[in-house]
Tab-separated table of C-alpha atoms in Angstrom:
chain	number	residue	atom	x	y	z
M	1	GLY	CA	-0.055	-19.231	-16.704
M	2	GLN	CA	-0.115	-16.002	-14.739
M	3	THR	CA	2.895	-14.517	-12.999
M	4	GLY	CA	3.821	-16.356	-9.805
M	5	ALA	CA	2.044	-19.597	-10.758
M	6	GLY	CA	5.245	-21.674	-10.813
M	7	LYS	CA	6.270	-21.889	-14.481
M	8	THR	CA	10.002	-21.336	-13.968
M	9	TRP	CA	10.002	-23.695	-10.977
M	10	THR	CA	8.303	-26.390	-13.068
M	11	LEU	CA	10.893	-26.065	-15.834
M	12	TYR	CA	14.074	-25.567	-13.800
M	13	GLY	CA	13.333	-26.489	-10.180
M	14	SER	CA	16.304	-26.602	-7.817
M	15	GLY	CA	19.334	-28.794	-7.193
M	16	GLN	CA	17.351	-31.011	-4.844
M	17	GLU	CA	14.183	-30.978	-6.939
M	18	PRO	CA	15.160	-30.694	-10.613
M	19	GLY	CA	12.564	-29.480	-13.091
M	20	ILE	CA	11.820	-30.524	-16.648
M	21	SER	CA	14.848	-28.795	-18.197
M	22	PRO	CA	17.590	-30.541	-16.133
M	23	ARG	CA	15.751	-33.852	-16.448
M	24	THR	CA	15.676	-33.373	-20.230
M	25	CYS	CA	19.422	-32.669	-20.230
M	26	ASP	CA	20.085	-35.851	-18.258
M	27	GLU	CA	17.882	-37.905	-20.596
M	28	ILE	CA	19.737	-36.634	-23.679
M	29	PHE	CA	23.062	-37.887	-22.377
M	30	ARG	CA	21.588	-41.177	-21.144
M	31	THR	CA	20.509	-41.719	-24.748
M	32	VAL	CA	23.988	-40.742	-25.999
M	33	ALA	CA	25.622	-43.260	-23.644
M	34	ARG	CA	23.171	-45.986	-24.662
M	35	ASP	CA	23.614	-45.536	-28.421
M	36	SER	CA	27.242	-44.362	-28.683
M	37	GLU	CA	28.391	-47.619	-30.329
M	38	ARG	CA	26.018	-47.082	-33.271
M	39	PHE	CA	26.032	-43.296	-33.552
M	40	GLU	CA	28.299	-40.276	-33.203
M	41	PHE	CA	26.655	-37.341	-31.441
M	42	GLU	CA	27.409	-33.632	-31.493
M	43	ILE	CA	25.342	-31.545	-29.086
M	44	THR	CA	25.261	-27.762	-28.842
M	45	ALA	CA	23.266	-25.433	-26.624
M	46	SER	CA	22.237	-21.797	-26.747
M	47	MET	CA	20.106	-19.608	-24.482
M	48	VAL	CA	18.165	-16.576	-25.638
M	49	GLU	CA	15.685	-14.268	-23.969
M	50	LEU	CA	13.103	-11.954	-25.467
M	51	TYR	CA	13.032	-8.905	-23.208
M	52	LEU	CA	10.551	-6.197	-24.236
M	53	THR	CA	11.108	-6.331	-28.019
M	54	ASN	CA	14.813	-7.179	-27.812
M	55	LEU	CA	16.385	-10.585	-28.434
M	56	ARG	CA	19.380	-11.127	-26.153
M	57	ASP	CA	22.035	-13.842	-26.158
M	58	LEU	CA	22.390	-14.902	-22.516
M	59	LEU	CA	25.724	-16.652	-23.159
M	60	VAL	CA	27.456	-13.533	-24.531
M	61	ARG	CA	28.079	-10.320	-22.617
M	62	SER	CA	28.609	-6.999	-24.410
M	63	LYS	CA	31.024	-4.289	-23.260
M	64	SER	CA	28.275	-2.890	-21.043
M	65	ARG	CA	28.064	-6.306	-19.305
M	66	GLU	CA	24.553	-6.722	-20.685
M	67	PRO	CA	23.684	-9.783	-22.851
M	68	ALA	CA	24.463	-9.209	-26.533
M	69	LYS	CA	21.521	-8.240	-28.740
M	70	LEU	CA	20.450	-10.488	-31.619
M	71	ASP	CA	18.268	-10.215	-34.690
M	72	PHE	CA	16.679	-12.489	-37.270
M	73	LYS	CA	18.132	-13.392	-40.645
M	74	SER	CA	16.402	-15.129	-43.562
M	75	VAL	CA	18.253	-18.194	-44.856
M	76	ARG	CA	17.363	-20.372	-47.849
M	77	GLN	CA	17.159	-24.046	-46.912
M	78	PRO	CA	18.328	-26.953	-49.166
M	79	ASP	CA	14.702	-27.661	-50.091
M	80	GLY	CA	14.207	-24.077	-51.270
M	81	ARG	CA	12.240	-22.865	-48.246
M	82	ILE	CA	13.157	-19.594	-46.558
M	83	ALA	CA	13.807	-20.068	-42.858
M	84	VAL	CA	14.194	-17.378	-40.214
M	85	VAL	CA	17.211	-17.958	-37.965
M	86	LEU	CA	18.929	-16.028	-35.192
M	87	ASP	CA	21.953	-14.273	-36.599
M	88	GLY	CA	25.130	-14.675	-34.537
M	89	VAL	CA	23.690	-16.608	-31.585
M	90	ARG	CA	26.355	-18.471	-29.615
M	91	GLU	CA	26.036	-22.244	-29.729
M	92	GLU	CA	28.291	-23.974	-27.210
M	93	GLN	CA	29.281	-27.592	-27.699
M	94	VAL	CA	28.628	-29.785	-24.668
M	95	SER	CA	29.790	-33.340	-23.994
M	96	SER	CA	27.978	-34.201	-20.753
M	97	SER	CA	24.887	-33.317	-18.753
M	98	GLU	CA	27.191	-31.433	-16.372
M	99	ASP	CA	28.488	-29.273	-19.247
M	100	LEU	CA	24.931	-28.566	-20.321
M	101	ALA	CA	23.876	-27.700	-16.767
M	102	GLN	CA	26.748	-25.177	-16.550
M	103	VAL	CA	25.563	-23.496	-19.759
M	104	VAL	CA	22.012	-23.322	-18.408
M	105	MET	CA	23.159	-21.799	-15.106
M	106	ARG	CA	25.153	-19.125	-16.940
M	107	GLY	CA	22.125	-18.232	-19.011
M	108	LEU	CA	19.741	-18.124	-16.065
M	109	SER	CA	22.078	-15.804	-14.151
M	110	SER	CA	21.674	-13.169	-16.881
M	111	ARG	CA	17.886	-13.330	-17.173
M	112	LYS	CA	15.748	-10.285	-16.363
M	113	VAL	CA	13.733	-10.667	-13.136
M	114	LYS	CA	11.904	-8.186	-10.883
M	115	THR	CA	10.084	-8.224	-7.566
M	116	THR	CA	6.354	-7.506	-7.882
M	117	ASP	CA	3.348	-7.732	-5.556
M	118	MET	CA	2.581	-11.122	-7.144
M	119	ASN	CA	6.053	-12.691	-7.287
M	120	ALA	CA	9.350	-12.158	-5.454
M	121	GLU	CA	11.291	-13.147	-8.591
M	122	SER	CA	9.015	-12.394	-11.529
M	123	SER	CA	10.464	-13.340	-14.924
M	124	ARG	CA	10.396	-10.240	-17.124
M	125	SER	CA	11.371	-12.033	-20.317
M	126	HIS	CA	10.658	-15.174	-22.290
M	127	LEU	CA	13.554	-17.629	-22.004
M	128	LEU	CA	14.472	-20.209	-24.644
M	129	LEU	CA	16.994	-23.001	-24.111
M	130	MET	CA	17.764	-24.509	-27.525
M	131	ILE	CA	19.580	-27.844	-27.714
M	132	LYS	CA	20.659	-29.081	-31.138
M	133	VAL	CA	21.619	-32.715	-31.691
M	134	HIS	CA	23.579	-33.785	-34.784
M	135	ILE	CA	23.715	-37.565	-35.249
M	136	ARG	CA	25.887	-39.598	-37.617
M	137	GLU	CA	25.318	-43.328	-38.039
M	138	ARG	CA	28.728	-45.050	-37.887
M	139	SER	CA	27.879	-47.917	-40.261
M	140	THR	CA	26.281	-45.919	-43.086
M	141	GLY	CA	27.437	-42.337	-42.563
M	142	ARG	CA	23.825	-41.174	-42.625
M	143	GLU	CA	23.348	-37.876	-40.782
M	144	ARG	CA	20.327	-36.430	-39.022
M	145	ASP	CA	19.587	-33.311	-37.007
M	146	GLY	CA	17.171	-32.684	-34.170
M	147	LYS	CA	16.349	-29.823	-31.871
M	148	ILE	CA	14.780	-29.539	-28.433
M	149	THR	CA	13.567	-26.129	-27.301
M	150	VAL	CA	12.579	-25.539	-23.678
M	151	VAL	CA	10.565	-22.321	-23.477
M	152	ASP	CA	9.940	-20.605	-20.153
M	153	LEU	CA	7.305	-17.989	-20.917
M	154	ALA	CA	6.988	-14.898	-18.763
M	155	GLY	CA	3.652	-14.860	-16.972
M	156	SER	CA	0.629	-12.836	-17.927
M	157	GLU	CA	-0.237	-10.235	-15.327
M	158	ARG	CA	-2.847	-7.662	-14.432
M	159	LEU	CA	-1.216	-4.346	-13.608
M	160	ALA	CA	-3.642	-3.629	-10.780
M	161	LYS	CA	-2.553	-6.831	-9.027
M	162	SER	CA	1.176	-6.895	-9.766
M	163	GLY	CA	1.585	-3.250	-8.702
M	164	VAL	CA	4.307	-2.534	-11.254
M	165	THR	CA	4.893	0.962	-12.598
M	166	GLY	CA	7.264	2.645	-15.027
M	167	GLU	CA	9.598	0.160	-16.693
M	168	GLY	CA	7.841	-2.748	-14.981
M	169	GLN	CA	4.543	-1.646	-16.480
M	170	ARG	CA	6.098	-1.513	-19.940
M	171	GLU	CA	7.492	-5.029	-19.425
M	172	ALA	CA	4.066	-6.349	-18.416
M	173	ILE	CA	2.367	-4.784	-21.455
M	174	GLU	CA	4.944	-6.321	-23.842
M	175	ILE	CA	4.644	-9.711	-22.150
M	176	ASN	CA	0.858	-9.669	-22.527
M	177	LYS	CA	1.146	-8.635	-26.197
M	178	SER	CA	3.497	-11.511	-26.974
M	179	LEU	CA	1.289	-14.063	-25.214
M	180	THR	CA	-1.693	-12.837	-27.230
M	181	ALA	CA	0.333	-13.325	-30.432
M	182	LEU	CA	1.238	-16.860	-29.323
M	183	GLY	CA	-2.432	-17.566	-28.621
M	184	ASP	CA	-3.318	-16.408	-32.141
M	185	VAL	CA	-0.744	-18.821	-33.602
M	186	MET	CA	-2.007	-21.720	-31.498
M	187	MET	CA	-5.578	-20.968	-32.569
M	188	ALA	CA	-4.560	-20.901	-36.243
M	189	LEU	CA	-2.722	-24.231	-35.917
M	190	THR	CA	-5.512	-26.027	-34.094
M	191	SER	CA	-8.122	-24.762	-36.572
M	192	SER	CA	-5.940	-25.759	-39.571
M	193	SER	CA	-5.925	-22.190	-40.857
M	194	LYS	CA	-4.166	-21.612	-44.175
M	195	VAL	CA	-2.314	-18.644	-42.700
M	196	VAL	CA	-0.471	-18.949	-39.383
M	197	PRO	CA	0.585	-15.487	-38.082
M	198	TYR	CA	4.116	-16.341	-36.932
M	199	ARG	CA	5.457	-13.001	-38.177
M	200	ASN	CA	3.189	-10.979	-35.893
M	201	HIS	CA	5.690	-11.165	-33.041
M	202	LYS	CA	9.325	-12.064	-32.372
M	203	LEU	CA	8.223	-14.682	-29.820
M	204	THR	CA	6.234	-16.637	-32.386
M	205	GLN	CA	9.032	-16.301	-34.944
M	206	LEU	CA	11.426	-17.788	-32.378
M	207	MET	CA	9.043	-20.638	-31.625
M	208	GLN	CA	7.959	-21.362	-35.207
M	209	ASP	CA	10.007	-24.540	-35.648
M	210	SER	CA	8.736	-25.777	-32.274
M	211	LEU	CA	5.068	-25.343	-33.145
M	212	GLY	CA	4.447	-26.053	-36.838
M	213	GLY	CA	5.481	-28.658	-39.386
M	214	THR	CA	6.635	-31.959	-37.911
M	215	ALA	CA	7.386	-30.533	-34.464
M	216	LYS	CA	5.988	-32.201	-31.370
M	217	THR	CA	4.831	-29.647	-28.809
M	218	LEU	CA	4.073	-30.110	-25.119
M	219	MET	CA	2.462	-27.180	-23.313
M	220	ILE	CA	2.354	-27.057	-19.523
M	221	VAL	CA	-0.159	-24.773	-17.825
M	222	ASN	CA	0.434	-23.505	-14.304
M	223	ILE	CA	-2.401	-22.069	-12.253
M	224	SER	CA	-2.489	-20.473	-8.816
M	225	PRO	CA	-4.214	-22.335	-5.943
M	226	SER	CA	-5.463	-19.009	-4.545
M	227	SER	CA	-9.179	-18.219	-4.861
M	228	SER	CA	-8.259	-14.578	-5.509
M	229	ASN	CA	-6.724	-15.663	-8.823
M	230	VAL	CA	-9.674	-17.691	-10.104
M	231	ASP	CA	-10.240	-15.404	-13.110
M	232	GLU	CA	-6.608	-15.722	-14.242
M	233	SER	CA	-6.657	-19.496	-13.635
M	234	THR	CA	-9.797	-19.856	-15.756
M	235	SER	CA	-8.228	-17.785	-18.532
M	236	ALA	CA	-5.061	-19.901	-18.444
M	237	LEU	CA	-7.051	-23.128	-18.739
M	238	LYS	CA	-9.082	-21.735	-21.641
M	239	TYR	CA	-5.841	-20.652	-23.336
M	240	ALA	CA	-4.446	-24.159	-23.057
M	241	SER	CA	-7.566	-25.932	-24.240
């Protein structure tokens, strides 16, 4: 959805009105409490943003007090496949929904935002909360791994409407480029194309294991109720369909 349509609010909400992300965190630990007699759980969390073309670890500050920069690394998997992973990202172990909420709040406090004509707190980066769950069955020792990724995409914007200039204009252009790349990947997946262009952008590389293979993906589209934004709302709905 376009900037200012309510994407971050939908995902994170507030203390009184929690969004999808905190509800997901609570559900994870309800499941842990329910099944703790049968399984051992180890849960870790990391938060990363893609700002312009830079990947930044929101849980690690560099000497300049800015989030530490990250890059991709190719790793051979046990089945012989080559996977692209984030090199050096901090994964913090959490043992309760409160621990996880603290990690999320730390990450959100470091995210890039800017005031524009369309949004008082416009997200200038794509934000990914990645929760890994390692499970060991007590009776058999069998182990399994799962991952939940909550992606808060920066909104598409028209420069004439958002009124941004300089660095803000550069941010908007990069955001629109990345969303186009994501649209190309979604189109390739839905049309069963033999080639899916994940490598065309860092955003789609980050989201690859959330989109292809055996992943289950839920996309939420936010649109503005304003009649002045009807063109953007129509575009967002076409993108989602």
